[in-house]
C-alpha cells in the first residue's frame, strides 16, 4: 500500500515531524531556564506549547485508529497505559517537562469515555471546550508557585530535581494541574474525532483550509491585541489559549497537506514516527548528559551546548535509521512486548 494513502503511515510521518520539533523546543527551553537569552526567548515564544499541543492532537488521532482496530480488553489496555505512565516517570528523571504520563491518563479517559464521545461528538467536544475556557477564566496563573527549575537543579541531583519540580508543579499549581491537562484533553479529543469519523477528506477541501487559516489569523491577531491592551485580565489566558490552539491546529493541518502532496516527506519522517518513544527518551537523556558534562555550569558552556545539540540530532538520526527491531525502535519493541505479556 502506498504510504501516503495509508492512515498509519500518515500518522507516523506527523508524529515523526513533531517529535523532532519537541526535541528542538526542549533543548532551547532547558538552556533558557539556566541562562535566559533574548534570541532563545523569541524562538520559544513562537514554538512554545505548540509542539505538545500538536502531539496531543496526533496522539488522539492515533488513538482513534487504535480503538477501531484494537481487540484489547479494558484490562489489557489499562496495562498498556500503566506501562506508558511508568515510562513517563522514568523519563521525568531526565526532563521535568515529560508528557508521557499525561498521555497515559488521557488515553484511559478516551478509552473508557469513547462510547459517549462517539455517540455525542459535537456535544462532547463543546463540553470539553467549555470546561477548558471556564478553568482558564477562573483559575489564576500560578505556575510560579512551584518555583524556578533552575533552583532545583542547583540544590539537588539533576535526576531528583527534575522529578521534584514536576511533582511540585502538580501539587502547588492549580493552573498546571487543571488547565494544562484540560488543554491536552481538548487537543487529543479533536484528533480522536478526526480519526474516528474519517474527517481527513474534509480537511483536504480548499474551502475548509482557507476558512480555517483565515479564522486562525483572526484569532491570533485578536489574541495579540487583547494581550497588549488588557494584560492582567483573566480573559488574557483565554485569548492566549485560542492563539496557541489556532496556531497549533494550523501547523498540523498545514503539514498534513504537505505530506499528502509530497510523497518524499512521508518517507523521510515515517522512521522518526515509528521510533518516537525511543527518540523522545534519547533526546532527554542526552540533554541531561550535557548538564552533567558541564558540571552544572551550563552558563559557561554556551557554544558547547549548541554544538552538543547538533550532535544530539546526528545521534538521533543514526539511532532512528539503524537501531531498529522489527521495524520499530527498541523502546517501542520493549513496550509492546511488556504490554502483551
Coordinates of C-alpha atoms in Angstrom, one line a residue:
X1 CA 0.0 0.0 0.0
X2 CA 1.2 3.5 -0.8
X3 CA 2.3 5.1 2.4
X4 CA 0.8 8.4 1.6
X5 CA -2.6 6.8 1.3
X6 CA -2.2 4.7 4.5
X7 CA -3.6 6.4 7.6
X8 CA -1.0 4.7 9.8
X9 CA 1.8 6.0 7.6
X10 CA 0.4 9.5 7.7
X11 CA 0.2 9.5 11.5
X12 CA 3.8 8.1 11.7
X13 CA 5.0 10.9 9.5
X14 CA 3.2 13.5 11.5
X15 CA 4.4 12.1 14.8
X16 CA 8.0 12.0 13.4
X17 CA 7.9 15.6 12.4
X18 CA 6.6 16.9 15.7
X19 CA 8.8 14.6 17.9
X20 CA 11.8 16.4 16.3
X21 CA 10.1 19.7 17.0
X22 CA 9.7 18.7 20.7
X23 CA 13.4 17.8 20.8
X24 CA 14.3 21.3 19.5
X25 CA 12.0 23.0 21.9
X26 CA 13.1 21.0 25.0
X27 CA 16.8 21.8 24.2
X28 CA 16.1 25.5 23.9
X29 CA 13.8 25.5 26.9
X30 CA 16.3 23.9 29.2
X31 CA 19.1 26.2 28.2
X32 CA 16.8 29.3 28.5
X33 CA 15.9 28.3 32.1
X34 CA 19.6 28.1 33.0
X35 CA 20.7 31.2 31.1
X36 CA 17.9 33.4 29.8
X37 CA 18.6 34.6 26.3
X38 CA 16.6 37.1 24.2
X39 CA 17.0 35.2 21.0
X40 CA 16.0 31.9 22.5
X41 CA 13.1 33.5 24.3
X42 CA 11.9 34.9 21.0
X43 CA 12.1 31.4 19.4
X44 CA 10.4 29.8 22.3
X45 CA 7.6 32.4 22.1
X46 CA 6.8 31.2 18.6
X47 CA 7.1 27.4 19.3
X48 CA 6.2 27.4 23.0
X49 CA 3.4 24.9 23.7
X50 CA 2.6 24.3 20.0
X51 CA 4.7 21.1 19.9
X52 CA 2.9 19.3 22.7
X53 CA -0.4 20.7 21.5
X54 CA 0.3 19.2 18.1
X55 CA 1.5 15.9 19.5
X56 CA -1.7 15.8 21.7
X57 CA -3.8 16.0 18.6
X58 CA -1.8 13.4 16.8
X59 CA -1.9 11.2 19.9
X60 CA -5.7 11.5 19.9
X61 CA -5.8 10.8 16.1
X62 CA -3.7 7.6 16.6
X63 CA -5.9 6.7 19.5
X64 CA -9.0 6.9 17.3
X65 CA -7.4 4.4 14.9
X66 CA -6.4 2.1 17.8
X67 CA -9.9 2.0 19.2
X68 CA -11.4 1.0 15.9
X69 CA -8.7 -1.7 15.2
X70 CA -7.8 -2.9 18.7
X71 CA -9.3 -6.0 20.2
X72 CA -7.7 -5.3 23.6
X73 CA -9.8 -6.0 26.7
X74 CA -10.2 -3.0 29.1
X75 CA -7.7 -4.6 31.5
X76 CA -5.1 -5.1 28.7
X77 CA -5.4 -1.6 27.5
X78 CA -5.2 -0.3 31.1
X79 CA -2.0 -2.3 31.4
X80 CA -0.5 -0.6 28.3
X81 CA -1.4 2.9 29.7
X82 CA 0.1 2.0 33.1
X83 CA 3.4 1.0 31.5
X84 CA 3.3 4.2 29.5
X85 CA 2.8 6.1 32.8
X86 CA 5.8 4.3 34.4
X87 CA 7.9 5.1 31.3
X88 CA 6.8 8.7 31.8
X89 CA 8.1 8.7 35.4
X90 CA 11.4 7.2 34.2
X91 CA 11.6 9.9 31.5
X92 CA 10.9 12.5 34.2
X93 CA 14.2 11.8 35.7
X94 CA 15.8 13.2 32.6
X95 CA 13.4 16.1 31.8
X96 CA 11.0 17.9 34.1
X97 CA 8.5 18.5 31.2
X98 CA 7.7 14.9 30.4
X99 CA 4.3 14.4 28.6
X100 CA 4.1 10.6 28.6
X101 CA 2.3 10.4 32.0
X102 CA -0.3 12.8 30.8
X103 CA -0.8 10.8 27.6
X104 CA -1.3 7.7 29.6
X105 CA -4.0 9.3 31.7
X106 CA -5.7 10.9 28.7
X107 CA -5.6 7.6 26.9
X108 CA -7.5 5.9 29.7
X109 CA -10.1 8.7 29.7
X110 CA -10.7 8.5 26.0
X111 CA -10.7 4.7 26.1
X112 CA -13.5 4.4 28.7
X113 CA -15.4 7.5 27.5
X114 CA -15.2 6.8 23.8
X115 CA -18.7 5.3 23.5
X116 CA -20.2 8.6 24.8
X117 CA -17.8 10.6 22.7
X118 CA -18.7 8.6 19.6
X119 CA -22.4 8.9 20.3
X120 CA -22.4 12.6 21.1
X121 CA -19.3 14.0 19.3
X122 CA -20.3 17.7 19.0
X123 CA -21.8 17.9 22.5
X124 CA -18.7 16.2 24.0
X125 CA -16.3 18.5 22.2
X126 CA -18.3 21.6 23.2
X127 CA -18.4 20.4 26.8
X128 CA -14.6 19.9 27.0
X129 CA -14.2 23.3 25.4
X130 CA -16.5 24.9 28.0
X131 CA -14.6 23.2 30.9
X132 CA -11.3 24.4 29.4
X133 CA -12.4 28.1 29.0
X134 CA -14.1 28.0 32.4
X135 CA -11.0 26.8 34.1
X136 CA -8.8 29.3 32.2
X137 CA -11.1 32.2 33.3
X138 CA -11.4 31.3 37.0
X139 CA -8.0 29.7 37.8
X140 CA -5.2 32.2 38.2
X141 CA -1.8 31.6 36.5
X142 CA 0.2 30.3 39.5
X143 CA 2.9 28.1 38.0
X144 CA 5.5 30.3 39.7
X145 CA 4.3 28.8 43.0
X146 CA 6.3 25.7 42.1
X147 CA 9.5 27.7 41.9
X148 CA 12.1 28.0 39.2
X149 CA 13.5 24.8 37.7
X150 CA 17.0 26.4 37.9
X151 CA 16.8 26.5 41.7
X152 CA 16.0 22.8 41.8
X153 CA 19.0 22.0 39.5
X154 CA 21.4 23.8 41.8
X155 CA 20.0 22.4 45.1
X156 CA 19.5 18.7 44.2
X157 CA 20.9 16.0 42.0
X158 CA 19.5 16.7 38.5
X159 CA 17.5 13.5 38.3
X160 CA 15.8 14.2 41.6
X161 CA 15.4 17.8 40.7
X162 CA 13.5 17.0 37.5
X163 CA 11.1 14.7 39.3
X164 CA 10.7 17.0 42.3
X165 CA 9.9 20.0 40.1
X166 CA 7.3 18.0 38.2
X167 CA 5.6 16.8 41.4
X168 CA 5.6 20.3 43.0
X169 CA 4.2 21.7 39.7
X170 CA 1.2 19.4 40.0
X171 CA 0.8 19.9 43.8
X172 CA 1.3 23.7 44.0
X173 CA 0.0 25.0 40.7
X174 CA -3.8 24.5 40.2
X175 CA -3.4 26.1 36.8
X176 CA -1.0 23.4 35.7
X177 CA -2.9 20.6 37.3
X178 CA -6.3 21.6 35.8
X179 CA -5.9 24.0 32.8
X180 CA -2.8 22.4 31.3
X181 CA -4.4 18.9 31.3
X182 CA -7.8 20.1 30.0
X183 CA -6.0 21.7 27.1
X184 CA -4.2 18.5 26.3
X185 CA -7.5 16.6 26.6
X186 CA -9.2 19.0 24.2
X187 CA -6.5 18.7 21.6
X188 CA -6.5 14.9 21.9
X189 CA -10.2 14.8 21.6
X190 CA -10.1 16.9 18.4
X191 CA -7.6 14.4 16.9
X192 CA -9.7 11.5 18.1
X193 CA -12.8 12.8 16.4
X194 CA -11.0 13.5 13.1
X195 CA -9.7 9.9 13.1
X196 CA -12.8 8.1 14.4
X197 CA -15.1 9.8 12.0
X198 CA -12.8 9.8 9.0
X199 CA -12.7 13.6 8.6
X200 CA -9.4 13.8 6.9
X201 CA -11.0 14.3 3.5
X202 CA -12.9 17.3 4.9
X203 CA -9.6 18.9 5.9
X204 CA -8.3 18.5 2.3
X205 CA -11.0 20.7 0.9
X206 CA -9.7 24.0 -0.2
X207 CA -12.7 25.9 1.2
X208 CA -12.2 24.5 4.6
X209 CA -8.4 25.1 4.7
X210 CA -8.8 28.7 3.5
X211 CA -11.6 29.3 6.1
X212 CA -9.6 27.8 8.9
X213 CA -6.4 29.6 8.2
X214 CA -8.3 32.9 7.9
X215 CA -10.1 32.3 11.2
X216 CA -6.7 31.3 12.8
X217 CA -5.1 34.5 11.6
X218 CA -8.0 36.5 13.0
X219 CA -7.8 34.6 16.4
X220 CA -4.1 35.2 16.6
X221 CA -4.5 38.9 15.8
X222 CA -7.2 39.4 18.4
X223 CA -5.2 37.5 21.0
X224 CA -2.2 39.7 20.4
X225 CA -4.2 42.9 20.6
X226 CA -6.1 41.8 23.7
X227 CA -2.8 40.7 25.3
X228 CA -1.3 44.1 24.7
X229 CA -4.3 46.1 25.8
X230 CA -5.6 44.0 28.7
X231 CA -2.5 42.4 30.3
X232 CA -3.6 41.2 33.7
X233 CA -7.2 40.4 32.8
X234 CA -8.5 36.8 33.2
X235 CA -9.5 36.9 29.6
X236 CA -5.9 37.2 28.5
X237 CA -5.4 33.5 29.4
X238 CA -8.4 32.5 27.2
X239 CA -7.2 34.6 24.3
X240 CA -3.6 33.2 24.7
X241 CA -5.1 29.7 24.6
X242 CA -7.0 30.5 21.4
X243 CA -3.8 31.8 19.9
X244 CA -1.9 28.6 20.7
X245 CA -4.9 26.4 19.6
X246 CA -5.2 28.3 16.3
X247 CA -1.5 28.2 15.5
X248 CA -1.1 24.5 16.6
X249 CA -4.0 23.3 14.5
X250 CA -2.8 25.3 11.6
X251 CA 0.7 23.7 11.9
X252 CA -0.8 20.2 11.9
X253 CA -3.2 20.9 9.0
X254 CA -0.5 22.6 7.0
X255 CA 2.0 19.8 7.5
X256 CA -0.7 17.2 6.8
X257 CA -1.4 18.9 3.5
X258 CA 2.3 18.9 2.7
X259 CA 2.8 15.2 3.3
X260 CA -0.3 14.4 1.3
X261 CA 1.2 16.3 -1.6
X262 CA 4.9 15.4 -1.3
X263 CA 5.5 11.7 -1.0
X264 CA 9.1 12.2 -0.1
X265 CA 8.2 13.9 3.1
X266 CA 6.2 10.9 4.2
X267 CA 9.1 8.6 3.5
X268 CA 11.5 10.8 5.4
X269 CA 9.5 11.3 8.6
X270 CA 8.0 7.8 8.9
X271 CA 11.1 6.3 10.6
X272 CA 11.1 9.0 13.2
X273 CA 7.4 8.5 13.9
X274 CA 7.8 4.7 14.3
X275 CA 10.6 5.3 16.9
X276 CA 9.1 8.4 18.6
X277 CA 9.3 6.9 22.1
X278 CA 13.0 5.9 21.6
X279 CA 13.8 9.3 20.1
X280 CA 11.9 11.3 22.8
X281 CA 13.7 9.5 25.7
X282 CA 17.1 9.6 23.9
X283 CA 16.8 13.4 23.4
X284 CA 16.1 13.9 27.1
X285 CA 18.9 11.6 28.2
X286 CA 21.4 13.4 26.1
X287 CA 20.2 16.8 27.3
X288 CA 20.7 15.6 30.9
X289 CA 24.1 14.2 29.9
X290 CA 25.1 17.7 28.7
X291 CA 24.1 19.1 32.1
X292 CA 26.2 16.5 33.9
X293 CA 29.1 17.0 31.5
X294 CA 29.1 20.8 32.1
X295 CA 29.4 20.1 35.8
X296 CA 26.1 22.0 36.5
X297 CA 27.7 25.1 34.9
X298 CA 26.0 25.4 31.5
X299 CA 26.2 29.2 31.9
X300 CA 29.9 28.9 30.9
X301 CA 29.3 26.5 28.0
X302 CA 27.0 28.3 25.6
X303 CA 28.8 27.3 22.4
X304 CA 29.5 23.8 23.6
X305 CA 25.8 23.4 24.4
X306 CA 24.6 24.2 20.9
X307 CA 27.4 22.1 19.4
X308 CA 26.2 19.3 21.6
X309 CA 22.6 19.8 20.3
X310 CA 23.9 19.3 16.8
X311 CA 25.4 16.0 18.0
X312 CA 22.1 15.1 19.5
X313 CA 20.3 15.4 16.2
X314 CA 23.0 13.3 14.4
X315 CA 22.8 10.6 17.1
X316 CA 19.0 10.6 16.8
X317 CA 19.3 10.2 13.0
X318 CA 21.7 7.4 13.5
X319 CA 19.6 5.6 16.0
X320 CA 16.4 6.1 14.1
X321 CA 17.9 4.5 11.0
X322 CA 19.9 1.7 12.4
X323 CA 18.8 0.9 16.0
X324 CA 15.7 -1.0 14.8
X325 CA 14.0 -4.2 15.9
X326 CA 11.1 -5.5 13.8
X327 CA 10.8 -2.2 12.0
X328 CA 10.4 -0.2 15.2
X329 CA 12.5 1.5 17.9
X330 CA 14.0 -0.6 20.7
X331 CA 11.8 1.1 23.3
X332 CA 8.7 0.6 21.2
X333 CA 9.5 -3.1 20.9
X334 CA 10.0 -3.5 24.6
X335 CA 6.9 -1.6 25.5
X336 CA 4.8 -3.7 23.1
X337 CA 6.4 -6.9 24.4
X338 CA 5.8 -6.0 28.1
X339 CA 2.3 -4.8 27.5
X340 CA 1.4 -8.1 25.7
X341 CA 3.0 -10.4 28.2

